[in-house]
Amino acid sequence: MREALVRPGLISLAAGFTDNPSLPVAETRDIMDAMLRGKAGQPPLQYGTTAGDEELRVLTARRLAQLDGQSAKAKAYQPGRMMITHGSQQLLYILTEILCDPGDIVLVEDPSYFVYLGIMQSHGIRGRAIRLESDGINLDHLEHTLEALKKSGELPRLKALYLVSYHSNPTGITTAVAKKAAALKLLRRYEPAAGHRLYLIEDAAYRELRFAGDDIPSALITDRAANRVIYTSTYSKPYATGVRVGYGILPGPLLAAALRVKGNHDFGTTNILQQLIIRAITTGAYEKHLAKLRQRYAKKAAAMVRACRDDLPTGVNWTEPTGGLYVWAKMPARVKTDFKSRLFAAALRQKMIYVPGNLCYCGDPTRRRPNREMRLSFGSASSSKIREGIARLGRALKKVL
Ligand SMILES: Cc1ncc(COP(=O)(O)O)c(C=O)c1O
């Protein structure tokens, strides 16, 4: 962001911002105008509750059950298990605080969401990286890692497996539901040796930004007793990132602990923003906006993939996203991508910027941190800027090669 400010003309394919021209300005103005009329305008301007607005929790739980193809009456989708947070980022932070002590271990995808890795680092939590395949984590590697932790006596320090399971940040990969079920089963198998529950944290931040293929049910459907899966998601990405209303479904004891911590943080997410989301959903504005957004991101993702095909030299590989905001690209052997690399400097000289892939890898003593990849976002740049940005990257790469 700093580079973009100090270098005019820089094309940033780095920031995970959403698309400015499609932000729902008129819809939000209409909703706010209707909401703030007469006495009905008073409650949104008042404090709410720590868990979040009851109506929003009911609506969100119902939408989630519908997405998962389950009855809204099923145990997993009870609004009483849900909390509304200031973005899902706040919930990820709170979860880490209530689940982990310094020195504990969390399993993450390799690579994973770098801001979550930052939360882990600031809590002194050790990461163990689970290899990724095109449909999610490699289950053999998960089992091998659990077994290795058991043998080294470290399993009691393990607390959770964190998956960004839909159109992941940074890779764009979506985890197959069978993999989520198998991962949960494996975690349960190792619980006796761990001496406590091992939770599966499913971060579904990009679930609704799907523009190809079918939706996949969440891990909640694989958790019959509704006591091992923590589901986090957000209205930021599908509605407006400036609104920052997130939510989560948590097993009972964890919910109580999370609410105590949230009470200390803020005793409730901004009420007027929750009311805005309620009205966006109940008036149908939310679904309409989402449909437009999906079309727009589908076009921008296609523009990015086409530009990669046209302008990047042979030896570069990339993922083709079916949703979300990112393409994950891997450079030819020996081409490094970190901030200090020749490629990063060459890209800056060409006036384009990307997120170095090494930032998305946790420090794991069992492997070297990879340094050949980059995250390219099609979220905020226009299609023409995306094409130009990739062409510049292509020129930078050719110089380095
Ligand atoms: C994977 C992932 N999870 C969570 C978040 C947090 O989003 P928010 O706090 O806006 O809900 C982000 C934001 O970029 C993300 O990429």
Coordinates of C-alpha atoms and ligand atoms in Angstrom, one line a residue:
M1 CA 0.0 0.0 0.0
R2 CA 2.9 2.3 0.8
E3 CA 4.6 1.6 -2.5
A4 CA 1.3 2.3 -4.3
L5 CA 1.2 5.7 -2.6
V6 CA 4.8 6.7 -3.2
R7 CA 5.0 5.4 -6.8
P8 CA 2.4 7.0 -9.0
G9 CA 1.4 4.8 -11.9
L10 CA 2.2 1.6 -10.0
I11 CA -0.3 -1.2 -10.7
S12 CA -1.0 -3.1 -7.5
L13 CA -2.0 -6.7 -7.9
A14 CA -1.1 -7.1 -4.2
A15 CA -3.8 -5.8 -1.9
G16 CA -6.8 -8.0 -1.2
F17 CA -9.2 -5.1 -1.7
T18 CA -12.5 -5.7 -3.4
D19 CA -13.7 -4.0 -6.6
N20 CA -14.4 -0.3 -6.0
P21 CA -16.8 0.5 -8.9
S22 CA -19.1 -2.4 -7.8
L23 CA -19.4 -1.3 -4.1
P24 CA -23.1 -1.0 -3.3
V25 CA -23.2 2.8 -2.7
A26 CA -26.7 3.5 -3.9
E27 CA -28.2 0.4 -2.2
T28 CA -26.5 1.3 1.1
R29 CA -27.7 4.9 0.8
D30 CA -31.3 3.8 0.3
I31 CA -31.1 1.3 3.2
M32 CA -29.6 3.9 5.5
D33 CA -32.2 6.4 4.5
A34 CA -35.0 4.1 5.1
M35 CA -33.5 2.8 8.4
L36 CA -32.9 6.3 9.9
R37 CA -36.5 7.5 9.7
G38 CA -38.4 8.6 12.8
K39 CA -38.2 6.5 15.9
A40 CA -37.3 3.4 14.0
G41 CA -33.9 5.1 13.5
Q42 CA -33.1 5.0 17.2
P43 CA -32.3 1.4 17.9
P44 CA -29.6 1.1 15.1
L45 CA -27.8 4.1 16.8
Q46 CA -27.9 2.4 20.2
Y47 CA -25.5 -0.3 21.7
G48 CA -26.4 -3.9 20.8
T49 CA -25.4 -7.2 22.5
T50 CA -22.0 -8.9 22.6
A51 CA -23.2 -11.9 20.6
G52 CA -24.8 -9.7 17.9
D53 CA -28.2 -8.8 16.7
E54 CA -30.7 -11.7 17.2
E55 CA -32.3 -11.2 13.8
L56 CA -29.0 -11.1 12.0
R57 CA -27.9 -14.3 13.8
V58 CA -31.2 -16.0 12.7
L59 CA -30.9 -14.8 9.1
T60 CA -27.2 -15.8 8.9
A61 CA -27.8 -19.2 10.4
R62 CA -30.7 -19.9 8.1
R63 CA -28.7 -18.8 5.0
L64 CA -25.8 -21.1 6.1
A65 CA -28.1 -24.1 6.6
Q66 CA -29.5 -23.4 3.1
L67 CA -26.1 -23.2 1.6
D68 CA -25.2 -26.5 3.2
G69 CA -28.4 -28.1 2.1
Q70 CA -29.5 -28.8 5.7
S71 CA -32.6 -28.1 7.7
A72 CA -32.4 -24.8 9.7
K73 CA -33.5 -26.9 12.6
A74 CA -30.3 -29.0 12.6
K75 CA -28.2 -28.6 15.8
A76 CA -25.2 -27.1 13.9
Y77 CA -27.2 -24.1 12.6
Q78 CA -28.9 -22.9 15.8
P79 CA -28.6 -19.1 16.0
G80 CA -27.7 -19.6 19.6
R81 CA -24.3 -21.1 18.5
M82 CA -23.6 -18.0 16.4
M83 CA -21.7 -14.8 17.2
I84 CA -21.4 -11.7 15.1
T85 CA -18.0 -10.1 15.0
H86 CA -16.1 -7.0 13.7
G87 CA -15.0 -8.8 10.5
S88 CA -14.1 -12.5 10.7
Q89 CA -10.6 -11.3 11.4
Q90 CA -11.7 -10.4 15.0
L91 CA -13.1 -13.9 15.4
L92 CA -9.8 -15.5 14.2
Y93 CA -8.0 -13.4 16.8
I94 CA -10.4 -14.3 19.6
L95 CA -10.3 -18.0 18.7
T96 CA -6.5 -18.0 18.9
E97 CA -6.6 -16.2 22.2
I98 CA -9.1 -18.6 23.8
L99 CA -7.7 -21.9 22.3
C100 CA -4.0 -21.4 22.5
D101 CA -1.2 -20.7 24.9
P102 CA 2.3 -19.6 23.8
G103 CA 4.2 -22.6 22.5
D104 CA 1.1 -24.4 21.3
I105 CA 0.8 -25.7 17.8
V106 CA -1.8 -25.0 15.0
L107 CA -1.8 -27.0 11.8
V108 CA -2.2 -24.8 8.7
E109 CA -2.3 -25.2 5.0
D110 CA 1.0 -24.7 3.2
P111 CA 0.6 -21.8 2.2
S112 CA -2.1 -20.1 4.3
Y113 CA -3.7 -16.8 5.0
F114 CA -0.8 -14.6 6.0
V115 CA -2.7 -12.3 8.4
Y116 CA -3.8 -15.5 10.4
L117 CA -0.1 -16.5 10.4
G118 CA 0.5 -13.0 11.9
I119 CA -2.0 -13.7 14.7
M120 CA -0.3 -17.0 15.4
Q121 CA 3.1 -15.3 15.5
S122 CA 1.9 -12.6 17.9
H123 CA 0.6 -15.3 20.3
G124 CA 3.8 -17.3 20.2
I125 CA 2.1 -20.2 18.4
R126 CA 4.0 -22.7 16.4
G127 CA 2.8 -23.7 12.9
R128 CA 3.0 -27.0 11.3
A129 CA 2.4 -26.8 7.5
I130 CA 0.2 -29.4 5.8
R131 CA 0.9 -29.8 2.0
L132 CA -1.8 -28.7 -0.4
E133 CA -3.2 -30.4 -3.5
S134 CA -5.7 -29.1 -6.0
D135 CA -8.7 -30.2 -3.8
G136 CA -7.3 -29.3 -0.4
I137 CA -4.8 -30.6 2.1
N138 CA -2.9 -33.9 1.5
L139 CA -4.4 -36.3 4.1
D140 CA -1.4 -38.5 4.2
H141 CA 0.7 -35.6 5.2
L142 CA -1.8 -34.6 7.8
E143 CA -1.7 -38.1 9.3
H144 CA 2.1 -38.2 9.1
T145 CA 2.3 -34.8 10.9
L146 CA -0.1 -35.9 13.6
E147 CA 1.9 -39.1 14.1
A148 CA 5.2 -37.2 14.2
L149 CA 3.8 -34.9 16.9
K150 CA 2.6 -37.9 18.8
K151 CA 6.0 -39.6 18.7
S152 CA 7.8 -36.4 19.7
G153 CA 5.4 -35.9 22.7
E154 CA 4.2 -32.6 21.3
L155 CA 0.6 -33.7 20.5
P156 CA -0.7 -32.2 23.8
R157 CA 0.4 -28.8 22.5
L158 CA -1.7 -29.2 19.3
K159 CA -5.0 -27.2 19.4
A160 CA -6.5 -27.0 16.0
L161 CA -6.3 -27.3 12.2
Y162 CA -7.0 -24.1 10.4
L163 CA -8.3 -24.3 6.8
V164 CA -9.2 -21.5 4.4
S165 CA -11.5 -23.9 2.6
Y166 CA -13.2 -21.9 -0.2
H167 CA -11.3 -20.2 -3.0
S168 CA -8.4 -19.8 -0.6
N169 CA -6.4 -16.8 0.2
P170 CA -3.7 -17.1 -1.2
T171 CA -4.0 -20.1 -3.6
G172 CA -7.7 -20.0 -4.8
I173 CA -8.0 -23.7 -3.9
T174 CA -11.3 -25.1 -2.5
T175 CA -11.3 -28.1 -0.1
A176 CA -13.4 -31.1 -1.1
V177 CA -16.0 -32.0 1.5
A178 CA -14.7 -35.5 1.7
K179 CA -11.3 -34.1 2.7
K180 CA -12.9 -32.0 5.5
A181 CA -14.7 -35.1 6.8
A182 CA -11.5 -37.2 6.7
A183 CA -9.4 -34.5 8.4
L184 CA -12.0 -34.3 11.2
K185 CA -11.9 -38.0 11.6
L186 CA -8.1 -38.0 11.8
L187 CA -8.1 -35.2 14.4
R188 CA -10.6 -37.2 16.5
R189 CA -8.3 -40.3 16.2
Y190 CA -5.5 -38.3 17.8
E191 CA -7.5 -36.7 20.5
P192 CA -6.9 -39.4 23.2
A193 CA -3.1 -38.9 22.7
A194 CA -3.6 -35.1 22.7
G195 CA -5.7 -35.2 25.9
H196 CA -8.2 -32.7 24.7
R197 CA -10.4 -31.8 21.7
L198 CA -8.7 -31.0 18.4
Y199 CA -10.8 -28.4 16.6
L200 CA -11.2 -27.8 12.9
I201 CA -11.4 -24.1 12.2
E202 CA -13.0 -23.6 8.8
D203 CA -12.5 -20.1 7.4
A204 CA -15.1 -19.6 4.7
A205 CA -14.4 -15.9 4.0
Y206 CA -14.6 -16.4 0.2
R207 CA -17.4 -18.9 0.0
E208 CA -20.0 -16.6 -1.5
L209 CA -17.6 -15.2 -4.1
R210 CA -17.9 -18.3 -6.2
F211 CA -18.2 -17.7 -9.9
A212 CA -17.8 -21.2 -11.3
G213 CA -18.6 -24.7 -10.2
D214 CA -21.0 -25.8 -7.5
D215 CA -20.9 -24.7 -3.8
I216 CA -19.5 -27.3 -1.5
P217 CA -21.0 -28.0 1.9
S218 CA -19.1 -26.8 4.9
A219 CA -17.4 -29.0 7.5
L220 CA -20.4 -28.4 9.8
I221 CA -22.2 -31.2 8.0
T222 CA -19.4 -33.6 8.9
D223 CA -19.6 -32.8 12.6
R224 CA -22.6 -34.7 13.8
A225 CA -22.3 -33.8 17.5
A226 CA -21.7 -30.2 16.5
N227 CA -18.8 -30.0 18.9
R228 CA -15.5 -30.0 16.9
V229 CA -16.0 -27.6 13.9
I230 CA -15.7 -23.8 14.2
Y231 CA -17.0 -22.0 11.1
T232 CA -16.0 -18.4 10.4
S233 CA -17.2 -16.2 7.6
T234 CA -18.0 -12.6 6.7
Y235 CA -20.3 -10.2 5.0
S236 CA -17.2 -8.0 4.1
K237 CA -16.3 -9.7 0.9
P238 CA -19.7 -10.4 -0.6
Y239 CA -21.2 -7.0 0.4
A240 CA -18.7 -4.3 1.2
T241 CA -15.3 -4.6 2.8
G242 CA -15.7 -1.3 4.6
V243 CA -18.6 -2.7 6.6
R244 CA -16.7 -5.5 8.3
V245 CA -19.4 -7.6 9.7
G246 CA -18.2 -11.2 10.2
Y247 CA -19.7 -14.2 12.0
G248 CA -19.0 -17.6 13.4
I249 CA -20.6 -20.8 14.6
L250 CA -18.9 -22.3 17.6
P251 CA -19.3 -25.3 19.9
G252 CA -21.0 -24.2 23.1
P253 CA -18.1 -24.0 25.6
L254 CA -15.9 -22.1 23.1
L255 CA -18.8 -19.7 22.3
A256 CA -19.0 -18.8 26.0
A257 CA -15.3 -18.1 26.2
A258 CA -15.3 -16.2 22.9
L259 CA -18.1 -14.0 24.1
R260 CA -16.3 -13.2 27.3
V261 CA -13.3 -12.0 25.3
K262 CA -15.4 -10.1 22.8
G263 CA -17.1 -8.5 25.7
N264 CA -13.7 -7.2 26.8
H265 CA -12.8 -6.0 23.3
D266 CA -16.0 -4.2 22.3
F267 CA -19.1 -5.6 23.9
G268 CA -20.7 -5.9 20.5
T269 CA -20.1 -5.2 16.8
T270 CA -21.2 -1.8 15.5
N271 CA -25.0 -2.0 15.7
I272 CA -25.8 0.2 12.7
L273 CA -23.7 -1.9 10.5
Q274 CA -25.5 -5.1 11.6
Q275 CA -28.8 -3.4 10.9
L276 CA -27.5 -2.4 7.4
I277 CA -26.7 -6.1 6.7
I278 CA -30.1 -7.2 8.0
R279 CA -31.9 -4.8 5.7
A280 CA -29.6 -5.7 2.7
I281 CA -30.6 -9.3 3.2
T282 CA -34.3 -8.8 3.9
T283 CA -34.8 -6.4 1.0
G284 CA -33.0 -8.7 -1.5
A285 CA -30.3 -6.1 -2.2
Y286 CA -27.7 -8.4 -0.8
E287 CA -28.4 -11.3 -3.2
K288 CA -28.7 -8.9 -6.2
H289 CA -25.4 -7.3 -5.4
L290 CA -23.8 -10.7 -4.9
A291 CA -25.0 -11.9 -8.3
K292 CA -23.5 -8.8 -10.0
L293 CA -20.3 -9.1 -8.0
R294 CA -19.8 -12.8 -9.1
Q295 CA -20.1 -11.8 -12.8
R296 CA -17.7 -9.0 -12.4
Y297 CA -15.0 -11.2 -10.6
A298 CA -15.5 -14.0 -13.2
K299 CA -14.6 -11.5 -15.9
K300 CA -11.6 -10.1 -14.0
A301 CA -10.3 -13.5 -13.1
A302 CA -10.6 -14.6 -16.8
A303 CA -8.7 -11.4 -17.8
M304 CA -5.9 -12.3 -15.4
V305 CA -5.7 -15.9 -16.4
R306 CA -5.7 -14.9 -20.1
A307 CA -3.0 -12.3 -19.5
C308 CA -0.9 -15.0 -17.6
R309 CA -1.2 -17.2 -20.7
D310 CA -0.3 -14.5 -23.1
D311 CA 2.4 -12.6 -21.2
L312 CA 4.2 -14.9 -18.7
P313 CA 7.2 -16.9 -20.0
T314 CA 7.2 -20.7 -20.2
G315 CA 8.0 -22.3 -16.9
V316 CA 5.6 -20.2 -14.9
N317 CA 2.5 -22.0 -13.6
W318 CA -0.7 -20.6 -12.0
T319 CA -4.0 -21.6 -10.5
E320 CA -7.2 -20.9 -12.4
P321 CA -9.7 -19.6 -9.7
T322 CA -13.3 -20.6 -9.5
G323 CA -14.0 -17.8 -7.0
G324 CA -12.4 -15.5 -4.5
L325 CA -9.9 -12.8 -5.4
Y326 CA -6.6 -14.5 -6.2
V327 CA -4.4 -16.3 -8.7
W328 CA -1.4 -18.1 -7.2
A329 CA 1.6 -18.2 -9.5
K330 CA 4.8 -20.3 -9.3
M331 CA 7.9 -19.1 -11.0
P332 CA 10.5 -21.3 -12.8
A333 CA 13.2 -22.9 -10.7
R334 CA 15.7 -20.5 -9.1
V335 CA 13.5 -17.4 -9.5
K336 CA 12.9 -16.0 -6.1
T337 CA 9.9 -13.8 -5.3
D338 CA 10.6 -12.3 -1.9
F339 CA 10.9 -8.5 -1.1
K340 CA 14.6 -8.7 -1.5
S341 CA 14.6 -10.7 -4.8
R342 CA 15.7 -9.5 -8.2
L343 CA 12.2 -10.2 -9.5
F344 CA 10.5 -8.0 -6.9
A345 CA 12.9 -5.1 -7.7
A346 CA 12.4 -5.7 -11.5
A347 CA 8.6 -5.7 -11.0
L348 CA 8.8 -2.4 -9.1
R349 CA 10.9 -0.9 -11.8
Q350 CA 8.2 -2.0 -14.3
K351 CA 5.7 -0.4 -11.9
M352 CA 3.8 -3.4 -10.7
I353 CA 3.6 -5.1 -7.3
Y354 CA 2.6 -8.5 -6.1
V355 CA 2.5 -10.3 -2.7
P356 CA 5.6 -12.5 -2.3
G357 CA 4.6 -16.1 -1.7
N358 CA 7.0 -16.6 1.2
L359 CA 4.9 -14.4 3.4
C360 CA 2.1 -17.0 3.2
Y361 CA 4.2 -19.9 4.6
C362 CA 4.5 -20.4 8.3
G363 CA 7.9 -21.2 9.8
D364 CA 7.9 -25.0 10.0
P365 CA 11.1 -26.7 11.1
T366 CA 10.3 -29.8 9.0
R367 CA 10.7 -27.9 5.6
R368 CA 12.4 -25.0 4.0
R369 CA 10.1 -22.0 3.5
P370 CA 9.3 -21.9 -0.3
N371 CA 10.3 -18.7 -2.1
R372 CA 9.2 -19.1 -5.7
E373 CA 5.6 -18.0 -5.7
M374 CA 3.4 -14.9 -5.6
R375 CA -0.2 -14.0 -4.9
L376 CA -1.8 -11.9 -7.7
S377 CA -5.2 -10.3 -6.8
F378 CA -7.8 -9.4 -9.4
G379 CA -10.0 -7.8 -6.7
S380 CA -9.4 -4.1 -7.0
A381 CA -7.7 -3.4 -10.4
S382 CA -9.8 -3.0 -13.5
S383 CA -9.5 -5.7 -16.3
S384 CA -7.3 -3.4 -18.4
K385 CA -5.0 -2.7 -15.4
I386 CA -4.9 -6.4 -14.7
R387 CA -3.8 -7.1 -18.3
E388 CA -1.2 -4.3 -18.1
G389 CA 0.0 -5.4 -14.7
I390 CA 0.6 -9.0 -15.9
A391 CA 2.3 -7.7 -19.0
R392 CA 4.7 -5.7 -16.8
L393 CA 5.3 -8.8 -14.6
G394 CA 6.1 -10.7 -17.8
R395 CA 8.7 -8.1 -18.8
A396 CA 10.2 -8.1 -15.3
L397 CA 10.4 -11.9 -15.4
K398 CA 12.1 -11.9 -18.8
K399 CA 14.7 -9.5 -17.6
V400 CA 15.4 -11.7 -14.5
L401 CA 15.5 -14.9 -16.5
Ligands
LIG1 C1 -8.9 -15.9 4.4 C2 -9.4 -14.7 5.1 N1 -10.1 -14.8 6.3 C3 -10.6 -13.8 6.9 C4 -10.4 -12.5 6.4 C5 -10.9 -11.3 7.2 O1 -11.9 -10.6 6.6 P1 -13.0 -9.7 7.4 O2 -12.3 -9.4 8.7 O3 -13.2 -8.5 6.5 O4 -14.2 -10.5 7.5 C6 -9.7 -12.3 5.2 C7 -9.5 -10.9 4.6 O5 -8.8 -10.7 3.7 C8 -9.2 -13.4 4.5 O6 -8.6 -13.3 3.4

